[in-house]
Amino acid sequence: MIFSKIKSTGSYVPEKIITNDMLSQYVDTSDEWIRSRSGIEKRHFSEGENTSDIAAKAALNILENGNINPLDIDLIIVATVSPDYTTPSTACLVQSKIGASRAVAFDLSAACSGFIFSVSVADKFIKTGVYRNALVIGAEVLSKHLDFNDRSTCVLFGDGAGGVFLEKAEEGGILAEEMGSDGGRGMSLICAEKKASHMFNNAQVAEDSFLHMDGRAIFDFATRQTPKCILRLIEKSGVSVEQLKYVIPHQANARIVEIISRKTKIPLEKFYMNISEYSNTSAATIPIALNEMMQKGLLQIGDYILMAGFGGGLTWGGLLIKI
């Protein structure tokens, strides 16, 4: 049987760090208000780098960590909801920037679940023998879509990129997965609305480039759906809670993770969190955390990890993986 296994990880975040206190100079908020409600202490904001720029730097870090030649890459998938352009895709721009001229490249949009969805798609290409390997990146520059007059959202998000290099293997890799969508609740989180506006349309059209979120609706969705997803993955895989080394949740809110831990009866210490440092970087949160764990030596070959995300669409997804 063919599996797709993680060969290497990598990440990149912009150098500019914005603390809660710095934000409070411009937004009606405070460090205590942000930390108590989200667990966030700081975030990284781009000073001019666009999504393809930080995605490419994360890609080069992945390739360096795995000693991989860009010309050997078969497939590039970039998960993002903050692309440089509608077209060309961010993945095509990354392909050019890193010199991966032989790779097929495209973007995938599933918001904060995007990395999970993208790894799943890449896994299918490898398992069916279409491609030998894939570079999968989650990358966002959400700062360009934040309304700094809306303190309920602008304090929650940051910029960053991370990813993995998957390759064909005979064992290990993805043991169980789940993905889901609920478009009926999709308007709970929207970003960069673009309407049909042209000389043949007489209607007055108002457009909006900002991110808008019904925080209570997303909180309710995440704390109801994610525990179910995690428990189903454990059941499907046959891997017990005791065997799990870590759960890597989407880094959206520390309180959400605490509730997920309680509902799944998985000890909170098994949930890896770095939201205090990076805030919510959407599709990039899970791969940034995964790479951080690898760099710290927290994961070894043979460990079982579970990655679970939720986000706009609305979407959710999870993967149980053997390193």
PDB file of C-alpha atoms in Angstrom:
ATOM      1  CA  MET A   1       0.000   0.000   0.000  1.00  0.00           C
ATOM      2  CA  ILE A   2       1.188   3.520  -0.819  1.00  0.00           C
ATOM      3  CA  PHE A   3       1.269   6.235   1.839  1.00  0.00           C
ATOM      4  CA  SER A   4       2.256   9.897   1.695  1.00  0.00           C
ATOM      5  CA  LYS A   5       4.656  10.718   4.497  1.00  0.00           C
ATOM      6  CA  ILE A   6       6.076  13.991   5.804  1.00  0.00           C
ATOM      7  CA  LYS A   7       9.716  14.289   4.779  1.00  0.00           C
ATOM      8  CA  SER A   8      10.318  17.816   6.059  1.00  0.00           C
ATOM      9  CA  THR A   9       8.610  20.877   7.497  1.00  0.00           C
ATOM     10  CA  GLY A  10       9.306  24.610   7.403  1.00  0.00           C
ATOM     11  CA  SER A  11       7.843  28.017   8.127  1.00  0.00           C
ATOM     12  CA  TYR A  12       8.352  31.762   7.877  1.00  0.00           C
ATOM     13  CA  VAL A  13       6.824  34.756   9.648  1.00  0.00           C
ATOM     14  CA  PRO A  14       7.480  38.460   8.975  1.00  0.00           C
ATOM     15  CA  GLU A  15       9.979  40.146  11.302  1.00  0.00           C
ATOM     16  CA  LYS A  16       7.611  42.894  12.477  1.00  0.00           C
ATOM     17  CA  ILE A  17       6.038  41.950  15.831  1.00  0.00           C
ATOM     18  CA  ILE A  18       2.933  43.786  17.010  1.00  0.00           C
ATOM     19  CA  THR A  19       2.155  43.373  20.704  1.00  0.00           C
ATOM     20  CA  ASN A  20      -1.256  43.873  22.270  1.00  0.00           C
ATOM     21  CA  ASP A  21       0.005  47.070  23.887  1.00  0.00           C
ATOM     22  CA  MET A  22       1.098  48.393  20.502  1.00  0.00           C
ATOM     23  CA  LEU A  23      -2.339  47.669  19.056  1.00  0.00           C
ATOM     24  CA  SER A  24      -4.051  49.386  21.965  1.00  0.00           C
ATOM     25  CA  GLN A  25      -2.435  52.664  20.897  1.00  0.00           C
ATOM     26  CA  TYR A  26      -4.600  52.629  17.765  1.00  0.00           C
ATOM     27  CA  VAL A  27      -7.554  50.408  18.685  1.00  0.00           C
ATOM     28  CA  ASP A  28      -9.961  50.673  21.619  1.00  0.00           C
ATOM     29  CA  THR A  29      -8.658  47.569  23.390  1.00  0.00           C
ATOM     30  CA  SER A  30      -6.086  46.428  25.934  1.00  0.00           C
ATOM     31  CA  ASP A  31      -3.574  43.664  26.514  1.00  0.00           C
ATOM     32  CA  GLU A  32      -5.751  42.195  29.282  1.00  0.00           C
ATOM     33  CA  TRP A  33      -8.888  42.273  27.116  1.00  0.00           C
ATOM     34  CA  ILE A  34      -7.181  40.429  24.221  1.00  0.00           C
ATOM     35  CA  ARG A  35      -5.295  37.875  26.313  1.00  0.00           C
ATOM     36  CA  SER A  36      -8.254  36.965  28.528  1.00  0.00           C
ATOM     37  CA  ARG A  37     -10.534  36.352  25.540  1.00  0.00           C
ATOM     38  CA  SER A  38      -8.138  34.690  23.106  1.00  0.00           C
ATOM     39  CA  GLY A  39      -4.769  33.853  24.647  1.00  0.00           C
ATOM     40  CA  ILE A  40      -3.036  36.097  22.103  1.00  0.00           C
ATOM     41  CA  GLU A  41      -0.120  38.284  23.208  1.00  0.00           C
ATOM     42  CA  LYS A  42       1.427  39.293  19.893  1.00  0.00           C
ATOM     43  CA  ARG A  43       1.282  38.748  16.153  1.00  0.00           C
ATOM     44  CA  HIS A  44       3.573  39.221  13.115  1.00  0.00           C
ATOM     45  CA  PHE A  45       2.579  41.752  10.435  1.00  0.00           C
ATOM     46  CA  SER A  46       4.036  42.065   6.960  1.00  0.00           C
ATOM     47  CA  GLU A  47       5.897  45.268   6.135  1.00  0.00           C
ATOM     48  CA  GLY A  48       5.398  44.876   2.381  1.00  0.00           C
ATOM     49  CA  GLU A  49       5.847  41.160   1.763  1.00  0.00           C
ATOM     50  CA  ASN A  50       2.821  39.689   0.034  1.00  0.00           C
ATOM     51  CA  THR A  51       1.443  36.169   0.443  1.00  0.00           C
ATOM     52  CA  SER A  52       3.571  34.641  -2.320  1.00  0.00           C
ATOM     53  CA  ASP A  53       6.702  36.185  -0.778  1.00  0.00           C
ATOM     54  CA  ILE A  54       6.227  34.627   2.650  1.00  0.00           C
ATOM     55  CA  ALA A  55       4.983  31.363   1.113  1.00  0.00           C
ATOM     56  CA  ALA A  56       8.137  31.148  -0.989  1.00  0.00           C
ATOM     57  CA  LYS A  57      10.348  31.782   2.051  1.00  0.00           C
ATOM     58  CA  ALA A  58       8.534  29.034   3.949  1.00  0.00           C
ATOM     59  CA  ALA A  59       8.970  26.768   0.907  1.00  0.00           C
ATOM     60  CA  LEU A  60      12.732  27.393   0.814  1.00  0.00           C
ATOM     61  CA  ASN A  61      12.910  26.578   4.531  1.00  0.00           C
ATOM     62  CA  ILE A  62      11.065  23.295   3.908  1.00  0.00           C
ATOM     63  CA  LEU A  63      13.416  22.400   1.042  1.00  0.00           C
ATOM     64  CA  GLU A  64      16.506  23.277   3.072  1.00  0.00           C
ATOM     65  CA  ASN A  65      15.352  21.203   6.049  1.00  0.00           C
ATOM     66  CA  GLY A  66      14.733  18.207   3.781  1.00  0.00           C
ATOM     67  CA  ASN A  67      17.724  18.708   1.454  1.00  0.00           C
ATOM     68  CA  ILE A  68      15.303  18.792  -1.495  1.00  0.00           C
ATOM     69  CA  ASN A  69      16.058  20.050  -5.000  1.00  0.00           C
ATOM     70  CA  PRO A  70      13.276  22.371  -6.288  1.00  0.00           C
ATOM     71  CA  LEU A  71      13.461  20.637  -9.667  1.00  0.00           C
ATOM     72  CA  ASP A  72      12.392  17.374  -8.004  1.00  0.00           C
ATOM     73  CA  ILE A  73       9.041  18.800  -6.832  1.00  0.00           C
ATOM     74  CA  ASP A  74       6.053  17.321  -8.662  1.00  0.00           C
ATOM     75  CA  LEU A  75       3.193  19.299  -7.111  1.00  0.00           C
ATOM     76  CA  ILE A  76       2.751  22.583  -5.212  1.00  0.00           C
ATOM     77  CA  ILE A  77      -0.472  23.433  -3.376  1.00  0.00           C
ATOM     78  CA  VAL A  78      -0.859  26.701  -1.490  1.00  0.00           C
ATOM     79  CA  ALA A  79      -3.772  27.061   0.910  1.00  0.00           C
ATOM     80  CA  THR A  80      -4.726  30.724   1.254  1.00  0.00           C
ATOM     81  CA  VAL A  81      -7.621  33.169   1.442  1.00  0.00           C
ATOM     82  CA  SER A  82      -5.346  36.186   1.051  1.00  0.00           C
ATOM     83  CA  PRO A  83      -3.665  35.659  -2.346  1.00  0.00           C
ATOM     84  CA  ASP A  84      -1.625  38.295  -4.148  1.00  0.00           C
ATOM     85  CA  TYR A  85      -4.021  38.160  -7.093  1.00  0.00           C
ATOM     86  CA  THR A  86      -7.133  36.341  -8.221  1.00  0.00           C
ATOM     87  CA  THR A  87      -4.823  35.086 -10.956  1.00  0.00           C
ATOM     88  CA  PRO A  88      -2.029  34.044 -11.192  1.00  0.00           C
ATOM     89  CA  SER A  89      -2.359  31.692  -8.268  1.00  0.00           C
ATOM     90  CA  THR A  90      -0.093  32.118  -5.272  1.00  0.00           C
ATOM     91  CA  ALA A  91       1.229  28.610  -5.932  1.00  0.00           C
ATOM     92  CA  CYS A  92       2.342  29.571  -9.452  1.00  0.00           C
ATOM     93  CA  LEU A  93       4.154  32.593  -8.049  1.00  0.00           C
ATOM     94  CA  VAL A  94       5.838  30.369  -5.461  1.00  0.00           C
ATOM     95  CA  GLN A  95       6.827  27.915  -8.191  1.00  0.00           C
ATOM     96  CA  SER A  96       8.630  30.717 -10.009  1.00  0.00           C
ATOM     97  CA  LYS A  97      10.245  32.205  -6.900  1.00  0.00           C
ATOM     98  CA  ILE A  98      11.779  28.898  -5.755  1.00  0.00           C
ATOM     99  CA  GLY A  99      12.718  27.568  -9.205  1.00  0.00           C
ATOM    100  CA  ALA A 100      10.399  24.536  -9.170  1.00  0.00           C
ATOM    101  CA  SER A 101       9.795  24.718 -12.916  1.00  0.00           C
ATOM    102  CA  ARG A 102       8.672  21.085 -13.283  1.00  0.00           C
ATOM    103  CA  ALA A 103       5.923  21.265 -10.659  1.00  0.00           C
ATOM    104  CA  VAL A 104       2.182  21.562 -11.208  1.00  0.00           C
ATOM    105  CA  ALA A 105       0.921  24.422  -9.018  1.00  0.00           C
ATOM    106  CA  PHE A 106      -2.470  25.610  -7.812  1.00  0.00           C
ATOM    107  CA  ASP A 107      -4.184  27.250  -4.834  1.00  0.00           C
ATOM    108  CA  LEU A 108      -6.858  25.860  -2.541  1.00  0.00           C
ATOM    109  CA  SER A 109      -9.323  28.014  -0.591  1.00  0.00           C
ATOM    110  CA  ALA A 110     -10.799  26.575   2.618  1.00  0.00           C
ATOM    111  CA  ALA A 111      -9.823  29.346   5.062  1.00  0.00           C
ATOM    112  CA  CYS A 112      -8.425  28.055   8.362  1.00  0.00           C
ATOM    113  CA  SER A 113      -9.061  24.444   7.288  1.00  0.00           C
ATOM    114  CA  GLY A 114      -7.077  25.039   4.104  1.00  0.00           C
ATOM    115  CA  PHE A 115      -3.873  23.284   5.133  1.00  0.00           C
ATOM    116  CA  ILE A 116      -5.780  20.141   6.178  1.00  0.00           C
ATOM    117  CA  PHE A 117      -7.723  20.140   2.896  1.00  0.00           C
ATOM    118  CA  SER A 118      -4.542  20.692   0.865  1.00  0.00           C
ATOM    119  CA  VAL A 119      -2.613  17.867   2.539  1.00  0.00           C
ATOM    120  CA  SER A 120      -5.583  15.587   1.891  1.00  0.00           C
ATOM    121  CA  VAL A 121      -5.644  16.526  -1.808  1.00  0.00           C
ATOM    122  CA  ALA A 122      -1.886  16.048  -2.151  1.00  0.00           C
ATOM    123  CA  ASP A 123      -2.169  12.692  -0.389  1.00  0.00           C
ATOM    124  CA  LYS A 124      -4.606  11.454  -3.055  1.00  0.00           C
ATOM    125  CA  PHE A 125      -2.295  12.452  -5.914  1.00  0.00           C
ATOM    126  CA  ILE A 126       0.559  10.531  -4.275  1.00  0.00           C
ATOM    127  CA  LYS A 127      -1.493   7.478  -3.277  1.00  0.00           C
ATOM    128  CA  THR A 128      -2.871   7.096  -6.807  1.00  0.00           C
ATOM    129  CA  GLY A 129       0.612   7.315  -8.307  1.00  0.00           C
ATOM    130  CA  VAL A 130      -0.011  10.526 -10.257  1.00  0.00           C
ATOM    131  CA  TYR A 131       2.813  12.330  -8.437  1.00  0.00           C
ATOM    132  CA  ARG A 132       5.700  11.128  -6.303  1.00  0.00           C
ATOM    133  CA  ASN A 133       5.720  14.101  -3.947  1.00  0.00           C
ATOM    134  CA  ALA A 134       4.076  17.407  -3.072  1.00  0.00           C
ATOM    135  CA  LEU A 135       4.979  20.691  -1.431  1.00  0.00           C
ATOM    136  CA  VAL A 136       1.984  21.868   0.623  1.00  0.00           C
ATOM    137  CA  ILE A 137       1.954  25.351   2.136  1.00  0.00           C
ATOM    138  CA  GLY A 138      -0.518  27.354   4.195  1.00  0.00           C
ATOM    139  CA  ALA A 139       0.170  31.077   3.802  1.00  0.00           C
ATOM    140  CA  GLU A 140      -1.684  34.243   4.755  1.00  0.00           C
ATOM    141  CA  VAL A 141      -1.133  37.981   4.863  1.00  0.00           C
ATOM    142  CA  LEU A 142      -4.362  38.741   6.693  1.00  0.00           C
ATOM    143  CA  SER A 143      -3.174  42.144   7.877  1.00  0.00           C
ATOM    144  CA  LYS A 144      -4.142  43.574   4.470  1.00  0.00           C
ATOM    145  CA  HIS A 145      -7.773  42.554   5.122  1.00  0.00           C
ATOM    146  CA  LEU A 146      -8.144  43.777   8.709  1.00  0.00           C
ATOM    147  CA  ASP A 147     -10.461  46.634   9.613  1.00  0.00           C
ATOM    148  CA  PHE A 148      -8.697  48.396  12.485  1.00  0.00           C
ATOM    149  CA  ASN A 149     -11.968  50.069  13.426  1.00  0.00           C
ATOM    150  CA  ASP A 150     -13.360  46.636  14.320  1.00  0.00           C
ATOM    151  CA  ARG A 151     -11.682  45.610  17.555  1.00  0.00           C
ATOM    152  CA  SER A 152     -13.543  42.288  17.649  1.00  0.00           C
ATOM    153  CA  THR A 153     -11.549  40.966  14.655  1.00  0.00           C
ATOM    154  CA  CYS A 154      -8.418  43.060  14.031  1.00  0.00           C
ATOM    155  CA  VAL A 155      -6.768  41.910  17.272  1.00  0.00           C
ATOM    156  CA  LEU A 156      -7.129  38.214  16.439  1.00  0.00           C
ATOM    157  CA  PHE A 157      -5.191  37.741  13.202  1.00  0.00           C
ATOM    158  CA  GLY A 158      -1.615  37.819  11.951  1.00  0.00           C
ATOM    159  CA  ASP A 159       0.595  36.919   8.990  1.00  0.00           C
ATOM    160  CA  GLY A 160       2.698  33.823   8.397  1.00  0.00           C
ATOM    161  CA  ALA A 161       3.378  30.724   6.318  1.00  0.00           C
ATOM    162  CA  GLY A 162       4.276  27.114   6.946  1.00  0.00           C
ATOM    163  CA  GLY A 163       4.135  23.780   5.228  1.00  0.00           C
ATOM    164  CA  VAL A 164       5.347  20.267   4.596  1.00  0.00           C
ATOM    165  CA  PHE A 165       6.976  18.213   1.883  1.00  0.00           C
ATOM    166  CA  LEU A 166       5.126  14.937   1.349  1.00  0.00           C
ATOM    167  CA  GLU A 167       6.607  11.964  -0.452  1.00  0.00           C
ATOM    168  CA  LYS A 168       5.632   8.429  -1.363  1.00  0.00           C
ATOM    169  CA  ALA A 169       6.267   5.876   1.390  1.00  0.00           C
ATOM    170  CA  GLU A 170       5.412   2.270   2.193  1.00  0.00           C
ATOM    171  CA  GLU A 171       4.313   2.921   5.775  1.00  0.00           C
ATOM    172  CA  GLY A 172       3.318   5.693   8.146  1.00  0.00           C
ATOM    173  CA  GLY A 173       1.813   8.924   6.920  1.00  0.00           C
ATOM    174  CA  ILE A 174      -1.916   9.688   6.996  1.00  0.00           C
ATOM    175  CA  LEU A 175      -3.860   6.973   8.822  1.00  0.00           C
ATOM    176  CA  ALA A 176      -7.264   8.665   9.005  1.00  0.00           C
ATOM    177  CA  GLU A 177      -8.877  11.868   7.772  1.00  0.00           C
ATOM    178  CA  GLU A 178     -12.098  13.814   7.867  1.00  0.00           C
ATOM    179  CA  MET A 179     -13.272  16.919   6.036  1.00  0.00           C
ATOM    180  CA  GLY A 180     -16.582  18.724   6.064  1.00  0.00           C
ATOM    181  CA  SER A 181     -18.349  21.883   4.915  1.00  0.00           C
ATOM    182  CA  ASP A 182     -21.437  23.796   5.981  1.00  0.00           C
ATOM    183  CA  GLY A 183     -22.177  26.514   3.441  1.00  0.00           C
ATOM    184  CA  GLY A 184     -25.437  27.312   5.176  1.00  0.00           C
ATOM    185  CA  ARG A 185     -23.428  29.059   7.879  1.00  0.00           C
ATOM    186  CA  GLY A 186     -20.830  30.450   5.503  1.00  0.00           C
ATOM    187  CA  MET A 187     -21.687  34.098   6.034  1.00  0.00           C
ATOM    188  CA  SER A 188     -20.467  33.837   9.634  1.00  0.00           C
ATOM    189  CA  LEU A 189     -16.987  34.593   8.298  1.00  0.00           C
ATOM    190  CA  ILE A 190     -16.412  36.543   5.093  1.00  0.00           C
ATOM    191  CA  CYS A 191     -13.427  38.308   3.570  1.00  0.00           C
ATOM    192  CA  ALA A 192     -12.908  40.620   0.579  1.00  0.00           C
ATOM    193  CA  GLU A 193     -16.388  40.664  -0.891  1.00  0.00           C
ATOM    194  CA  LYS A 194     -16.400  41.374  -4.648  1.00  0.00           C
ATOM    195  CA  LYS A 195     -19.669  41.991  -6.467  1.00  0.00           C
ATOM    196  CA  ALA A 196     -20.663  42.206 -10.111  1.00  0.00           C
ATOM    197  CA  SER A 197     -19.990  45.870 -10.872  1.00  0.00           C
ATOM    198  CA  HIS A 198     -19.733  47.061 -14.481  1.00  0.00           C
ATOM    199  CA  MET A 199     -21.219  49.472 -16.993  1.00  0.00           C
ATOM    200  CA  PHE A 200     -24.111  47.123 -17.778  1.00  0.00           C
ATOM    201  CA  ASN A 201     -25.166  46.774 -14.143  1.00  0.00           C
ATOM    202  CA  ASN A 202     -27.242  49.737 -12.982  1.00  0.00           C
ATOM    203  CA  ALA A 203     -27.413  48.659  -9.342  1.00  0.00           C
ATOM    204  CA  GLN A 204     -25.361  50.502  -6.750  1.00  0.00           C
ATOM    205  CA  VAL A 205     -22.703  48.023  -5.615  1.00  0.00           C
ATOM    206  CA  ALA A 206     -20.798  48.400  -2.358  1.00  0.00           C
ATOM    207  CA  GLU A 207     -17.626  46.348  -2.069  1.00  0.00           C
ATOM    208  CA  ASP A 208     -15.619  45.525   1.025  1.00  0.00           C
ATOM    209  CA  SER A 209     -12.034  44.265   1.247  1.00  0.00           C
ATOM    210  CA  PHE A 210     -12.135  43.605   4.991  1.00  0.00           C
ATOM    211  CA  LEU A 211     -12.551  40.437   7.026  1.00  0.00           C
ATOM    212  CA  HIS A 212     -15.798  40.194   9.008  1.00  0.00           C
ATOM    213  CA  MET A 213     -16.630  37.517  11.552  1.00  0.00           C
ATOM    214  CA  ASP A 214     -19.516  36.605  13.806  1.00  0.00           C
ATOM    215  CA  GLY A 215     -17.300  35.585  16.688  1.00  0.00           C
ATOM    216  CA  ARG A 216     -20.000  33.880  18.739  1.00  0.00           C
ATOM    217  CA  ALA A 217     -21.176  31.808  15.775  1.00  0.00           C
ATOM    218  CA  ILE A 218     -17.624  30.664  14.976  1.00  0.00           C
ATOM    219  CA  PHE A 219     -16.936  29.893  18.641  1.00  0.00           C
ATOM    220  CA  ASP A 220     -20.084  27.768  18.820  1.00  0.00           C
ATOM    221  CA  PHE A 221     -19.262  26.006  15.542  1.00  0.00           C
ATOM    222  CA  ALA A 222     -15.669  25.263  16.562  1.00  0.00           C
ATOM    223  CA  THR A 223     -16.495  23.935  20.018  1.00  0.00           C
ATOM    224  CA  ARG A 224     -19.258  21.692  18.681  1.00  0.00           C
ATOM    225  CA  GLN A 225     -17.759  20.382  15.438  1.00  0.00           C
ATOM    226  CA  THR A 226     -14.060  20.004  16.233  1.00  0.00           C
ATOM    227  CA  PRO A 227     -14.446  17.594  19.185  1.00  0.00           C
ATOM    228  CA  LYS A 228     -16.675  15.362  17.047  1.00  0.00           C
ATOM    229  CA  CYS A 229     -14.083  15.427  14.258  1.00  0.00           C
ATOM    230  CA  ILE A 230     -11.253  14.495  16.626  1.00  0.00           C
ATOM    231  CA  LEU A 231     -13.156  11.615  18.220  1.00  0.00           C
ATOM    232  CA  ARG A 232     -14.152  10.221  14.811  1.00  0.00           C
ATOM    233  CA  LEU A 233     -10.524  10.334  13.658  1.00  0.00           C
ATOM    234  CA  ILE A 234      -9.411   8.395  16.724  1.00  0.00           C
ATOM    235  CA  GLU A 235     -12.129   5.811  16.103  1.00  0.00           C
ATOM    236  CA  LYS A 236     -11.294   5.477  12.386  1.00  0.00           C
ATOM    237  CA  SER A 237      -7.559   5.108  12.940  1.00  0.00           C
ATOM    238  CA  GLY A 238      -7.622   2.682  15.833  1.00  0.00           C
ATOM    239  CA  VAL A 239      -5.022   4.847  17.576  1.00  0.00           C
ATOM    240  CA  SER A 240      -5.879   5.396  21.231  1.00  0.00           C
ATOM    241  CA  VAL A 241      -5.749   8.696  23.096  1.00  0.00           C
ATOM    242  CA  GLU A 242      -2.867   7.275  25.116  1.00  0.00           C
ATOM    243  CA  GLN A 243      -0.911   6.609  21.915  1.00  0.00           C
ATOM    244  CA  LEU A 244      -1.374  10.164  20.653  1.00  0.00           C
ATOM    245  CA  LYS A 245       1.775  12.223  21.207  1.00  0.00           C
ATOM    246  CA  TYR A 246       0.171  15.562  20.397  1.00  0.00           C
ATOM    247  CA  VAL A 247      -2.928  17.194  18.992  1.00  0.00           C
ATOM    248  CA  ILE A 248      -2.147  20.243  16.849  1.00  0.00           C
ATOM    249  CA  PRO A 249      -5.313  22.347  16.742  1.00  0.00           C
ATOM    250  CA  HIS A 250      -5.974  25.373  14.586  1.00  0.00           C
ATOM    251  CA  GLN A 251      -4.650  28.301  16.605  1.00  0.00           C
ATOM    252  CA  ALA A 252      -7.734  30.523  16.752  1.00  0.00           C
ATOM    253  CA  ASN A 253      -8.525  30.883  20.431  1.00  0.00           C
ATOM    254  CA  ALA A 254      -7.036  29.297  23.551  1.00  0.00           C
ATOM    255  CA  ARG A 255     -10.478  29.050  25.165  1.00  0.00           C
ATOM    256  CA  ILE A 256     -11.738  27.002  22.208  1.00  0.00           C
ATOM    257  CA  VAL A 257      -8.879  24.541  22.659  1.00  0.00           C
ATOM    258  CA  GLU A 258      -9.626  24.214  26.378  1.00  0.00           C
ATOM    259  CA  ILE A 259     -13.253  23.324  25.596  1.00  0.00           C
ATOM    260  CA  ILE A 260     -12.178  20.826  22.907  1.00  0.00           C
ATOM    261  CA  SER A 261      -9.844  19.179  25.428  1.00  0.00           C
ATOM    262  CA  ARG A 262     -12.651  18.902  27.954  1.00  0.00           C
ATOM    263  CA  LYS A 263     -15.171  17.492  25.467  1.00  0.00           C
ATOM    264  CA  THR A 264     -12.773  14.909  23.998  1.00  0.00           C
ATOM    265  CA  LYS A 265     -11.266  14.015  27.401  1.00  0.00           C
ATOM    266  CA  ILE A 266      -7.820  14.430  25.847  1.00  0.00           C
ATOM    267  CA  PRO A 267      -5.468  16.061  28.391  1.00  0.00           C
ATOM    268  CA  LEU A 268      -4.840  19.750  27.632  1.00  0.00           C
ATOM    269  CA  GLU A 269      -1.083  19.175  27.839  1.00  0.00           C
ATOM    270  CA  LYS A 270      -1.355  17.073  24.672  1.00  0.00           C
ATOM    271  CA  PHE A 271      -2.652  20.102  22.730  1.00  0.00           C
ATOM    272  CA  TYR A 272       0.241  22.118  21.318  1.00  0.00           C
ATOM    273  CA  MET A 273      -0.487  25.846  21.318  1.00  0.00           C
ATOM    274  CA  ASN A 274       1.559  28.815  20.124  1.00  0.00           C
ATOM    275  CA  ILE A 275      -1.286  31.283  19.567  1.00  0.00           C
ATOM    276  CA  SER A 276       0.247  33.676  22.109  1.00  0.00           C
ATOM    277  CA  GLU A 277       3.172  34.298  19.733  1.00  0.00           C
ATOM    278  CA  TYR A 278       1.553  34.292  16.296  1.00  0.00           C
ATOM    279  CA  SER A 279      -2.226  34.835  16.780  1.00  0.00           C
ATOM    280  CA  ASN A 280      -4.549  33.342  14.133  1.00  0.00           C
ATOM    281  CA  THR A 281      -2.743  32.995  10.788  1.00  0.00           C
ATOM    282  CA  SER A 282      -5.593  30.993   9.239  1.00  0.00           C
ATOM    283  CA  ALA A 283      -4.262  28.267   6.900  1.00  0.00           C
ATOM    284  CA  ALA A 284      -0.751  28.754   8.299  1.00  0.00           C
ATOM    285  CA  THR A 285      -1.403  28.062  11.991  1.00  0.00           C
ATOM    286  CA  ILE A 286      -1.120  24.275  11.942  1.00  0.00           C
ATOM    287  CA  PRO A 287       1.997  23.999   9.728  1.00  0.00           C
ATOM    288  CA  ILE A 288       3.758  26.777  11.672  1.00  0.00           C
ATOM    289  CA  ALA A 289       3.059  24.886  14.904  1.00  0.00           C
ATOM    290  CA  LEU A 290       4.124  21.569  13.355  1.00  0.00           C
ATOM    291  CA  ASN A 291       7.445  22.999  12.199  1.00  0.00           C
ATOM    292  CA  GLU A 292       8.033  24.631  15.570  1.00  0.00           C
ATOM    293  CA  MET A 293       7.519  21.273  17.244  1.00  0.00           C
ATOM    294  CA  MET A 294       9.929  19.577  14.850  1.00  0.00           C
ATOM    295  CA  GLN A 295      12.572  22.223  15.461  1.00  0.00           C
ATOM    296  CA  LYS A 296      12.181  21.825  19.225  1.00  0.00           C
ATOM    297  CA  GLY A 297      12.614  18.057  18.958  1.00  0.00           C
ATOM    298  CA  LEU A 298       9.148  17.350  20.351  1.00  0.00           C
ATOM    299  CA  LEU A 299       8.320  14.834  17.610  1.00  0.00           C
ATOM    300  CA  GLN A 300      10.136  11.662  16.625  1.00  0.00           C
ATOM    301  CA  ILE A 301       9.703   9.120  13.832  1.00  0.00           C
ATOM    302  CA  GLY A 302       6.874   6.799  14.773  1.00  0.00           C
ATOM    303  CA  ASP A 303       4.921   9.332  16.848  1.00  0.00           C
ATOM    304  CA  TYR A 304       1.180   9.701  16.289  1.00  0.00           C
ATOM    305  CA  ILE A 305      -0.167  13.234  15.924  1.00  0.00           C
ATOM    306  CA  LEU A 306      -3.622  14.587  15.178  1.00  0.00           C
ATOM    307  CA  MET A 307      -4.154  17.865  13.325  1.00  0.00           C
ATOM    308  CA  ALA A 308      -7.587  19.509  13.391  1.00  0.00           C
ATOM    309  CA  GLY A 309      -8.820  22.765  11.887  1.00  0.00           C
ATOM    310  CA  PHE A 310     -11.998  24.765  11.388  1.00  0.00           C
ATOM    311  CA  GLY A 311     -12.761  27.968   9.547  1.00  0.00           C
ATOM    312  CA  GLY A 312     -14.584  29.954   6.916  1.00  0.00           C
ATOM    313  CA  GLY A 313     -16.909  28.231   4.515  1.00  0.00           C
ATOM    314  CA  LEU A 314     -17.757  27.029   7.057  1.00  0.00           C
ATOM    315  CA  THR A 315     -15.287  24.148   6.932  1.00  0.00           C
ATOM    316  CA  TRP A 316     -13.605  21.669   9.222  1.00  0.00           C
ATOM    317  CA  GLY A 317     -11.071  18.905   8.825  1.00  0.00           C
ATOM    318  CA  GLY A 318      -8.624  16.643  10.583  1.00  0.00           C
ATOM    319  CA  LEU A 319      -5.769  14.249   9.920  1.00  0.00           C
ATOM    320  CA  LEU A 320      -4.284  11.545  12.120  1.00  0.00           C
ATOM    321  CA  ILE A 321      -0.701  10.985  11.053  1.00  0.00           C
ATOM    322  CA  LYS A 322       2.180   8.713  11.929  1.00  0.00           C
ATOM    323  CA  ILE A 323       5.407  10.680  11.689  1.00  0.00           C
TER     324      ILE A 323
END
